[in-house]
PDB file of C-alpha atoms in Angstrom:
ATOM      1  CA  UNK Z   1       6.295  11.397   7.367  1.00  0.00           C
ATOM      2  CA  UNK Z   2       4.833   8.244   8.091  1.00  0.00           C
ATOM      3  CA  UNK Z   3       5.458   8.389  11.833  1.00  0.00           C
ATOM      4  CA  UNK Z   4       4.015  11.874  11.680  1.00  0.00           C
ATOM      5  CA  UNK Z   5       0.641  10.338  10.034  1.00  0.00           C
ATOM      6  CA  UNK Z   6       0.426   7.555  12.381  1.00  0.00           C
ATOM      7  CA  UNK Z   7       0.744   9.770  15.688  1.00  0.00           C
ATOM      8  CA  UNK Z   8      -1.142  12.582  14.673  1.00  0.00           C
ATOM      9  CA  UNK Z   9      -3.632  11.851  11.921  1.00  0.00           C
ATOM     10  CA  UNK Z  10      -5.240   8.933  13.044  1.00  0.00           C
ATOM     11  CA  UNK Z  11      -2.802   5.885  12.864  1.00  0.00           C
ATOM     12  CA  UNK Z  12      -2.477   5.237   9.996  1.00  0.00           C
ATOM     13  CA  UNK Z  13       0.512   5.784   7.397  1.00  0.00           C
ATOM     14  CA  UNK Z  14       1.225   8.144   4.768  1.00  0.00           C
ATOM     15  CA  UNK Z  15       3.643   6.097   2.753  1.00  0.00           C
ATOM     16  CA  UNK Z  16       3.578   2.029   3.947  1.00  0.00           C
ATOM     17  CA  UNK Z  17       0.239   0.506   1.899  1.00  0.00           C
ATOM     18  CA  UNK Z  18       1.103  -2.575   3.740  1.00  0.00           C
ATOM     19  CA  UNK Z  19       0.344  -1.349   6.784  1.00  0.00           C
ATOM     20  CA  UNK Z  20      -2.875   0.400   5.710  1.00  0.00           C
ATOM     21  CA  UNK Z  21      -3.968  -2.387   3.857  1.00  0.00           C
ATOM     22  CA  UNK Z  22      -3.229  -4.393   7.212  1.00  0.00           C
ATOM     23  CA  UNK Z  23      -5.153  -1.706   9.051  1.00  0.00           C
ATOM     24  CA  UNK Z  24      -8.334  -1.832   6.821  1.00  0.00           C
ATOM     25  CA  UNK Z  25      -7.772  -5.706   6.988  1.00  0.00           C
ATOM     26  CA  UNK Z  26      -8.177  -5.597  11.019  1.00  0.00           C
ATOM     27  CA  UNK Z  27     -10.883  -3.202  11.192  1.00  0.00           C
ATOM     28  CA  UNK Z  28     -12.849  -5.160   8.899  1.00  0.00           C
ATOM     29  CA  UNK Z  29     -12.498  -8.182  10.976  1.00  0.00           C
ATOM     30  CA  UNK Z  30     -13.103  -5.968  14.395  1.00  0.00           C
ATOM     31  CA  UNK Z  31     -10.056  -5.521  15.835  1.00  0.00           C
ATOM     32  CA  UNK Z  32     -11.784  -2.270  17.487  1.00  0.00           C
ATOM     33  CA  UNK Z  33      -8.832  -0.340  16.185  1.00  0.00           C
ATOM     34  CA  UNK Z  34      -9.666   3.300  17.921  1.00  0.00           C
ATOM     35  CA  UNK Z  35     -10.285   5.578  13.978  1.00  0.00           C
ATOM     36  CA  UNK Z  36     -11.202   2.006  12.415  1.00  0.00           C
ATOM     37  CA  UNK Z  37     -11.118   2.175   8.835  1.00  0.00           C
ATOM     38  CA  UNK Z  38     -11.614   5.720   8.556  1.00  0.00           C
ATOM     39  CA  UNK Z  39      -7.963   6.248   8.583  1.00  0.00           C
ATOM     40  CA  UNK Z  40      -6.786   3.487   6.400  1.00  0.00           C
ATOM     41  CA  UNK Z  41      -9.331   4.255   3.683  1.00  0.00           C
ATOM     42  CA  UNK Z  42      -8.089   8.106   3.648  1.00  0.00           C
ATOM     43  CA  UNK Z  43      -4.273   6.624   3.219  1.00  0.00           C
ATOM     44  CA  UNK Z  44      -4.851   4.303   0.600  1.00  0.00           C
ATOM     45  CA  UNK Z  45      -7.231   6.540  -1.401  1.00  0.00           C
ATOM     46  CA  UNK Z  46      -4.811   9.678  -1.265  1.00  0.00           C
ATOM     47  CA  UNK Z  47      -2.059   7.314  -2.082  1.00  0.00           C
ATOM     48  CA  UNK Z  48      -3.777   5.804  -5.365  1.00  0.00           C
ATOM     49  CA  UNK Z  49      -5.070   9.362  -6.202  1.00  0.00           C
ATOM     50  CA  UNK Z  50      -0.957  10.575  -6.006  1.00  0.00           C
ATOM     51  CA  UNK Z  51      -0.214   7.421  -8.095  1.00  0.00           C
ATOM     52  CA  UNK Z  52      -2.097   7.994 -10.675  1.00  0.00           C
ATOM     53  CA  UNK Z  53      -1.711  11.703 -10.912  1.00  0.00           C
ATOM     54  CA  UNK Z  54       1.564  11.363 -11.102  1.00  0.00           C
ATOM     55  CA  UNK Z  55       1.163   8.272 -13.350  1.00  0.00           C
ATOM     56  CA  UNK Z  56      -1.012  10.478 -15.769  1.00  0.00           C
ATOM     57  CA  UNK Z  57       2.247  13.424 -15.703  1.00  0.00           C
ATOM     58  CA  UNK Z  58       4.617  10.656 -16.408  1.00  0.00           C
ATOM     59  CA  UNK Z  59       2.216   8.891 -18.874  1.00  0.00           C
ATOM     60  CA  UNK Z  60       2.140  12.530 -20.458  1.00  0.00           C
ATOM     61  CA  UNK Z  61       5.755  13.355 -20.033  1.00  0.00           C
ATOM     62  CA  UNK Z  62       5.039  16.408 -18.398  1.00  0.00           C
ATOM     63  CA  UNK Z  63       8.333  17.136 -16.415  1.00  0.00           C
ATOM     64  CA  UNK Z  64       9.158  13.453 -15.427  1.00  0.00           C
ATOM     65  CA  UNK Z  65      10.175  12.469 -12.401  1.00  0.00           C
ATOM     66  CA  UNK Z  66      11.737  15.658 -11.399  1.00  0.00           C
ATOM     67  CA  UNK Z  67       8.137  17.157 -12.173  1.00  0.00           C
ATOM     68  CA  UNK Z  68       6.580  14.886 -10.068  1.00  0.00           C
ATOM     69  CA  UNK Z  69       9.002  15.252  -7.363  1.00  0.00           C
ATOM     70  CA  UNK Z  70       8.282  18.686  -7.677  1.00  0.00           C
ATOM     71  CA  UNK Z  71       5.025  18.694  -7.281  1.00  0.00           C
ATOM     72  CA  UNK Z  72       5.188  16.537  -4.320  1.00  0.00           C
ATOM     73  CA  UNK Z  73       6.895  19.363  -2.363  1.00  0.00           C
ATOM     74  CA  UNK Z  74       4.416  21.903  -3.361  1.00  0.00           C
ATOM     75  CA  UNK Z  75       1.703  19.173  -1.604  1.00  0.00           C
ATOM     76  CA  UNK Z  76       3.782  19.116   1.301  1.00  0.00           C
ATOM     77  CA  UNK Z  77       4.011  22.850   1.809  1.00  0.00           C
ATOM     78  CA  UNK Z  78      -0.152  22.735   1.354  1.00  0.00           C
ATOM     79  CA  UNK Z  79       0.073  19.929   3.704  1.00  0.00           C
ATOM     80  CA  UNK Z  80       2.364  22.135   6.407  1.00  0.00           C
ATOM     81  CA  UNK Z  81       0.654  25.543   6.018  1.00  0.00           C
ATOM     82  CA  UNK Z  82      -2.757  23.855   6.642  1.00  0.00           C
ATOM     83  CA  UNK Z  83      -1.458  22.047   9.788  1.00  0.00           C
ATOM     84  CA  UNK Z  84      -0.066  25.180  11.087  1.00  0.00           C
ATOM     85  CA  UNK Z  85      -3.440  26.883  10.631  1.00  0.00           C
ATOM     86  CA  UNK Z  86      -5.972  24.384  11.688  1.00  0.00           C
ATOM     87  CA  UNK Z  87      -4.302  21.536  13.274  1.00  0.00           C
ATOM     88  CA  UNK Z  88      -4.404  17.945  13.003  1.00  0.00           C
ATOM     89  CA  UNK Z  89      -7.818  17.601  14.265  1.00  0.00           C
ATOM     90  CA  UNK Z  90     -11.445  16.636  12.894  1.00  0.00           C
ATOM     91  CA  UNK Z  91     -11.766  16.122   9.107  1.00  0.00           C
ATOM     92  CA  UNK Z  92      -8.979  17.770   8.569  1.00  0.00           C
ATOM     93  CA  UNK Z  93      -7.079  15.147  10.000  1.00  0.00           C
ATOM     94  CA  UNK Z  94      -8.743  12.625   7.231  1.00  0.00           C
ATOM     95  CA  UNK Z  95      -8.138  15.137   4.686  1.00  0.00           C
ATOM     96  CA  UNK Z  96      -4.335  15.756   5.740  1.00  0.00           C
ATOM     97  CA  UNK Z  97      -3.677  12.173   6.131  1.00  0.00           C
ATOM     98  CA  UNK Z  98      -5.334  11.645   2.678  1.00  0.00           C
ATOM     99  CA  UNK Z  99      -3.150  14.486   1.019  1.00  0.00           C
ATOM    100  CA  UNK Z 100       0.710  13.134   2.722  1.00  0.00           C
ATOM    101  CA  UNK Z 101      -0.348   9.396   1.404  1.00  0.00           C
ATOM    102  CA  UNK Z 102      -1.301  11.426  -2.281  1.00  0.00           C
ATOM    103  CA  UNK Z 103       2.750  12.947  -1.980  1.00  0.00           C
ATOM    104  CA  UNK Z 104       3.785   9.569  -0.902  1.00  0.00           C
ATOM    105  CA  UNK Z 105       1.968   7.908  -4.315  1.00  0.00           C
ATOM    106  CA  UNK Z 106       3.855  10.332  -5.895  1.00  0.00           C
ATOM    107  CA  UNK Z 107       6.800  10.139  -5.116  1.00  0.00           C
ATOM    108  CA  UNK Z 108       6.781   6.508  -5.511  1.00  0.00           C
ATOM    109  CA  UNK Z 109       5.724   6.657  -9.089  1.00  0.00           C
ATOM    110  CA  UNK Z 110       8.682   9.228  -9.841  1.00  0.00           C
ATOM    111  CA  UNK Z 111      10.877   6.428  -8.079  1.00  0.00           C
ATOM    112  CA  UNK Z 112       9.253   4.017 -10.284  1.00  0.00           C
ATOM    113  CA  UNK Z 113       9.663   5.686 -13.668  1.00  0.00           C
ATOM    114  CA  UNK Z 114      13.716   6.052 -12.608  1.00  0.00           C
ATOM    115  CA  UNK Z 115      13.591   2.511 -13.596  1.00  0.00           C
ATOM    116  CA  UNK Z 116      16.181  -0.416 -11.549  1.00  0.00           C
ATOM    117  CA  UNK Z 117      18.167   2.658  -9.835  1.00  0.00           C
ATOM    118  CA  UNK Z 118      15.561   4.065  -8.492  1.00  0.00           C
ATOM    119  CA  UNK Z 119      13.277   1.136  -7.583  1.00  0.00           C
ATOM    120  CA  UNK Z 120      10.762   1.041  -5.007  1.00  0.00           C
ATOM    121  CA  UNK Z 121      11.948  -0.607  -1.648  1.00  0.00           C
ATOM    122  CA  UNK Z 122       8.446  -1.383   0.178  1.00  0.00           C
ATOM    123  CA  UNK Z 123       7.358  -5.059  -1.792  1.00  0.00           C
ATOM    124  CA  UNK Z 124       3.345  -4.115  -1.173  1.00  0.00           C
ATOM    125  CA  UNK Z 125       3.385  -0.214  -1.910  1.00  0.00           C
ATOM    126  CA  UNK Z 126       5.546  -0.542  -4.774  1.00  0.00           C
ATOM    127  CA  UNK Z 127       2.697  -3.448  -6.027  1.00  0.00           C
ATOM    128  CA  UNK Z 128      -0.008  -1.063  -5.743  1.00  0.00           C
ATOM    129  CA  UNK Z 129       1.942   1.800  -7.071  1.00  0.00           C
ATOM    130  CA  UNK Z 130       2.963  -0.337 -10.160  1.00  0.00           C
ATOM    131  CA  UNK Z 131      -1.336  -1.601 -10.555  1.00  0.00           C
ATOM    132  CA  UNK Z 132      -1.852   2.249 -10.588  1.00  0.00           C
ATOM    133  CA  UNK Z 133       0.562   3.415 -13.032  1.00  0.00           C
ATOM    134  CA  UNK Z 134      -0.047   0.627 -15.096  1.00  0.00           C
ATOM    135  CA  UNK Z 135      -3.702   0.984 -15.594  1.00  0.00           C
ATOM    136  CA  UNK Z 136      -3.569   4.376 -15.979  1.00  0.00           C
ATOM    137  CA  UNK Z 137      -0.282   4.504 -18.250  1.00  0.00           C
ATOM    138  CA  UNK Z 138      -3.197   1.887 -19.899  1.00  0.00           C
ATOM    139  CA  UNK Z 139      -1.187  -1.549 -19.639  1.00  0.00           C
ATOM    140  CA  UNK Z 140      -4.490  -3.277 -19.697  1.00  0.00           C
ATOM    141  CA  UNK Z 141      -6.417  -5.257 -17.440  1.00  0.00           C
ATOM    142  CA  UNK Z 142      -5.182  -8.269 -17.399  1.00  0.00           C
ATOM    143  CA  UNK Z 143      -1.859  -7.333 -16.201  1.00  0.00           C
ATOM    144  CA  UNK Z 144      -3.746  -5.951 -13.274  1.00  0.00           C
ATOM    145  CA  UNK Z 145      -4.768  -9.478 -12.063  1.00  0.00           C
ATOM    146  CA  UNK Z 146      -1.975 -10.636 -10.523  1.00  0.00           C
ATOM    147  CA  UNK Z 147      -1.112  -7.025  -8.568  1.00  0.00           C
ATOM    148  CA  UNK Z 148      -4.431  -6.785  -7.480  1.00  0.00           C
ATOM    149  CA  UNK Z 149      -4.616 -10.677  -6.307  1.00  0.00           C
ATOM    150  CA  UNK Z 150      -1.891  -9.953  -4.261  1.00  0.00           C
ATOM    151  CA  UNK Z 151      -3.074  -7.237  -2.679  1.00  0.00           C
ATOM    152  CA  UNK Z 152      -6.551  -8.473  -1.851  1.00  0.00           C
ATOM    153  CA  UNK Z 153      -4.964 -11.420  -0.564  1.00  0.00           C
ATOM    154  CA  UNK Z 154      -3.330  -9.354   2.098  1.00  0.00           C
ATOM    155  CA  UNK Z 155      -6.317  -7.961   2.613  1.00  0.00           C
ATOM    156  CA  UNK Z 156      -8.176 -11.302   3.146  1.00  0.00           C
ATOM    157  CA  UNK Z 157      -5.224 -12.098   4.805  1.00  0.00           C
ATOM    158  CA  UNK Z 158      -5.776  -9.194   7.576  1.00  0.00           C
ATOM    159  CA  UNK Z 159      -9.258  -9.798   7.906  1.00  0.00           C
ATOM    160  CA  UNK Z 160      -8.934 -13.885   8.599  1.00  0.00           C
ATOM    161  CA  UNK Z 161      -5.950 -12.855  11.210  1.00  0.00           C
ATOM    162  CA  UNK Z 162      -8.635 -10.393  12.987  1.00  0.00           C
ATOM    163  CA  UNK Z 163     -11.512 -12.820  13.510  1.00  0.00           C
ATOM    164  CA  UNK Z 164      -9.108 -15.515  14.155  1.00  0.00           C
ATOM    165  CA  UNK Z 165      -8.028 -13.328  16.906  1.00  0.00           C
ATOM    166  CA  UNK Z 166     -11.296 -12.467  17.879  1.00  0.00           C
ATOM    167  CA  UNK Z 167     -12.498 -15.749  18.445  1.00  0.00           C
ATOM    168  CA  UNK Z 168      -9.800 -17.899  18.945  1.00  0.00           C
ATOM    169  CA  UNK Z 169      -6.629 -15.556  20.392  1.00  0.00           C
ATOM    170  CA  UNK Z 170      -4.116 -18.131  21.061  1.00  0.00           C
ATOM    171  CA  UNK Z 171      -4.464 -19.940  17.738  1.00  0.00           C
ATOM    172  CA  UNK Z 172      -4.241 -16.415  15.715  1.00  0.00           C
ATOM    173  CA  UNK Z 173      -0.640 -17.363  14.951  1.00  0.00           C
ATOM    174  CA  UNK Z 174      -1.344 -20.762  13.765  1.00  0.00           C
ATOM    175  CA  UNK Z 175      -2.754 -19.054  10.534  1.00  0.00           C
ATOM    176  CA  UNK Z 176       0.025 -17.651   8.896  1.00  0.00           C
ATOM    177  CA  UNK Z 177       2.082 -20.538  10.172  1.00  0.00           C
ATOM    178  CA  UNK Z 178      -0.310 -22.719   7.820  1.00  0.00           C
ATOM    179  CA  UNK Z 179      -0.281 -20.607   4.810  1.00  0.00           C
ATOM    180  CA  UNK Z 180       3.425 -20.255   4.654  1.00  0.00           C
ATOM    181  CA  UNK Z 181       3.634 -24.526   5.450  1.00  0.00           C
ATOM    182  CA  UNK Z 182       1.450 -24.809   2.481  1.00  0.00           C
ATOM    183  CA  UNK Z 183       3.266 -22.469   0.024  1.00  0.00           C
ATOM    184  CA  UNK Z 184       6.757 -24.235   0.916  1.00  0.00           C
ATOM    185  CA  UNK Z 185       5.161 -27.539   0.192  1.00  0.00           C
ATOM    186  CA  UNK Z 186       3.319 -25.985  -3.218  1.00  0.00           C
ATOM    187  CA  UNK Z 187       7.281 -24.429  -4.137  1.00  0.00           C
ATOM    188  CA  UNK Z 188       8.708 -27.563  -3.221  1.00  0.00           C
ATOM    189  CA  UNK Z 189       6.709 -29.911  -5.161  1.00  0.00           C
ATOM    190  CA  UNK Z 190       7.731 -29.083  -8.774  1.00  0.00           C
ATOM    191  CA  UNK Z 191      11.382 -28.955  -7.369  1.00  0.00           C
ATOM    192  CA  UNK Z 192      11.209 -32.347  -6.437  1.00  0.00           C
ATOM    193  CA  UNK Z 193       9.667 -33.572  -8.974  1.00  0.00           C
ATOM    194  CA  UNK Z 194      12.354 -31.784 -11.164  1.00  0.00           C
ATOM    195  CA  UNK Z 195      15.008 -33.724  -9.297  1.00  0.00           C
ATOM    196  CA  UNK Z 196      13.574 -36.841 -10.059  1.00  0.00           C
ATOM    197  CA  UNK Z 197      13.147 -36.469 -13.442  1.00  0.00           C
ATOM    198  CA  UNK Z 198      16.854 -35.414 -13.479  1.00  0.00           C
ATOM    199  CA  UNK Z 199      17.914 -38.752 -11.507  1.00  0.00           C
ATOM    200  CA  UNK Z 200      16.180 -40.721 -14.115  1.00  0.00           C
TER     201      UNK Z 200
END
């Protein structure tokens, strides 16, 4: 599906958040990318509209999982009998693009709720998709922070890379290369200083 989304319905996926977040992240910092954020913002608002749908059916117990999943397909046969009439052009594209990212949020809420052997294998997606089920299964706030910083910061993340690249090509690389340097030596730190106490 996602391949689908990114060749026909403006380049951008229907299931990998990462990627769209990455998208959104780059168009914002003027990568020129040819839909710009058009195409992101329909993926990652169909995918948190999915997510919490189906969060609200599992929240509600209406069918679990299986429900979900079932509803999912009915979406997808929407999805398909538009295509065939109109096409993936125009609006429509948006609004197709929108609904396969609201199947994917779907599904990976039903994954979700199947608990450890069913969990989520996409690190970002399964972040957001865990943010969205948790505020609206109505965890609270504050156990939204941390989701949420994490996702911003690969927004940020994005964005930095693009104007880095815009004015500065060859030392685009240079910033992740940094970031990760300074996280090692922020892990490392309270391991060492564990091993020294230890010694002692």
């Amino acid at each position: 599906m996602d391949a689908l989304a990114v060749v026909a319905l403006g380049g951008a996926f229907a299931g990998v958040m990462t990627g769209n977040l990455v998208f959104l992240g780059a168009a914002l910092g003027g990568a020129g990318l040819p839909e710009g954020a058009v195409a992101p913002v329909a993926a990652v608002g169909g995918y948190v509209l999915g997510t919490a749908c189906a969060g609200g059916v599992l929240r509600a117990r209406w069918g679990g999982p299986l429900g979900v999943l079932s509803a999912e397909t009915v979406l997808l046969a929407v999805v398909a009998g538009v295509w065939a009439v109109t096409g993936p052009s125009g609006n429509t594209s948006w609004a197709l693009l929108a609904a396969l990212a609201a199947a994917m949020g779907g599904q990976a809420s039903a994954v979700l709720a199947l608990g450890p052997a069913g969990a989520p294998t996409t690190f970002f997606t399964s972040t957001l998709t865990t943010l969205v089920v948790g505020v609206v299964r109505g965890d609270g706030i504050r156990r939204a922070g941390a989701p949420g910083a994490r996702l911003c910061a690969l927004v940020l993340g994005a964005v930095l890379g693009a104007l880095l690249h815009r004015a500065a090509p060859g030392w685009a690389p240079v910033l992740p290369a940094a970031v990760l340097a300074a996280t090692v030596l922020a892990l490392a730190r309270p391991a060492v200083r564990g091993q020294e106490r230890r010694g002692d």
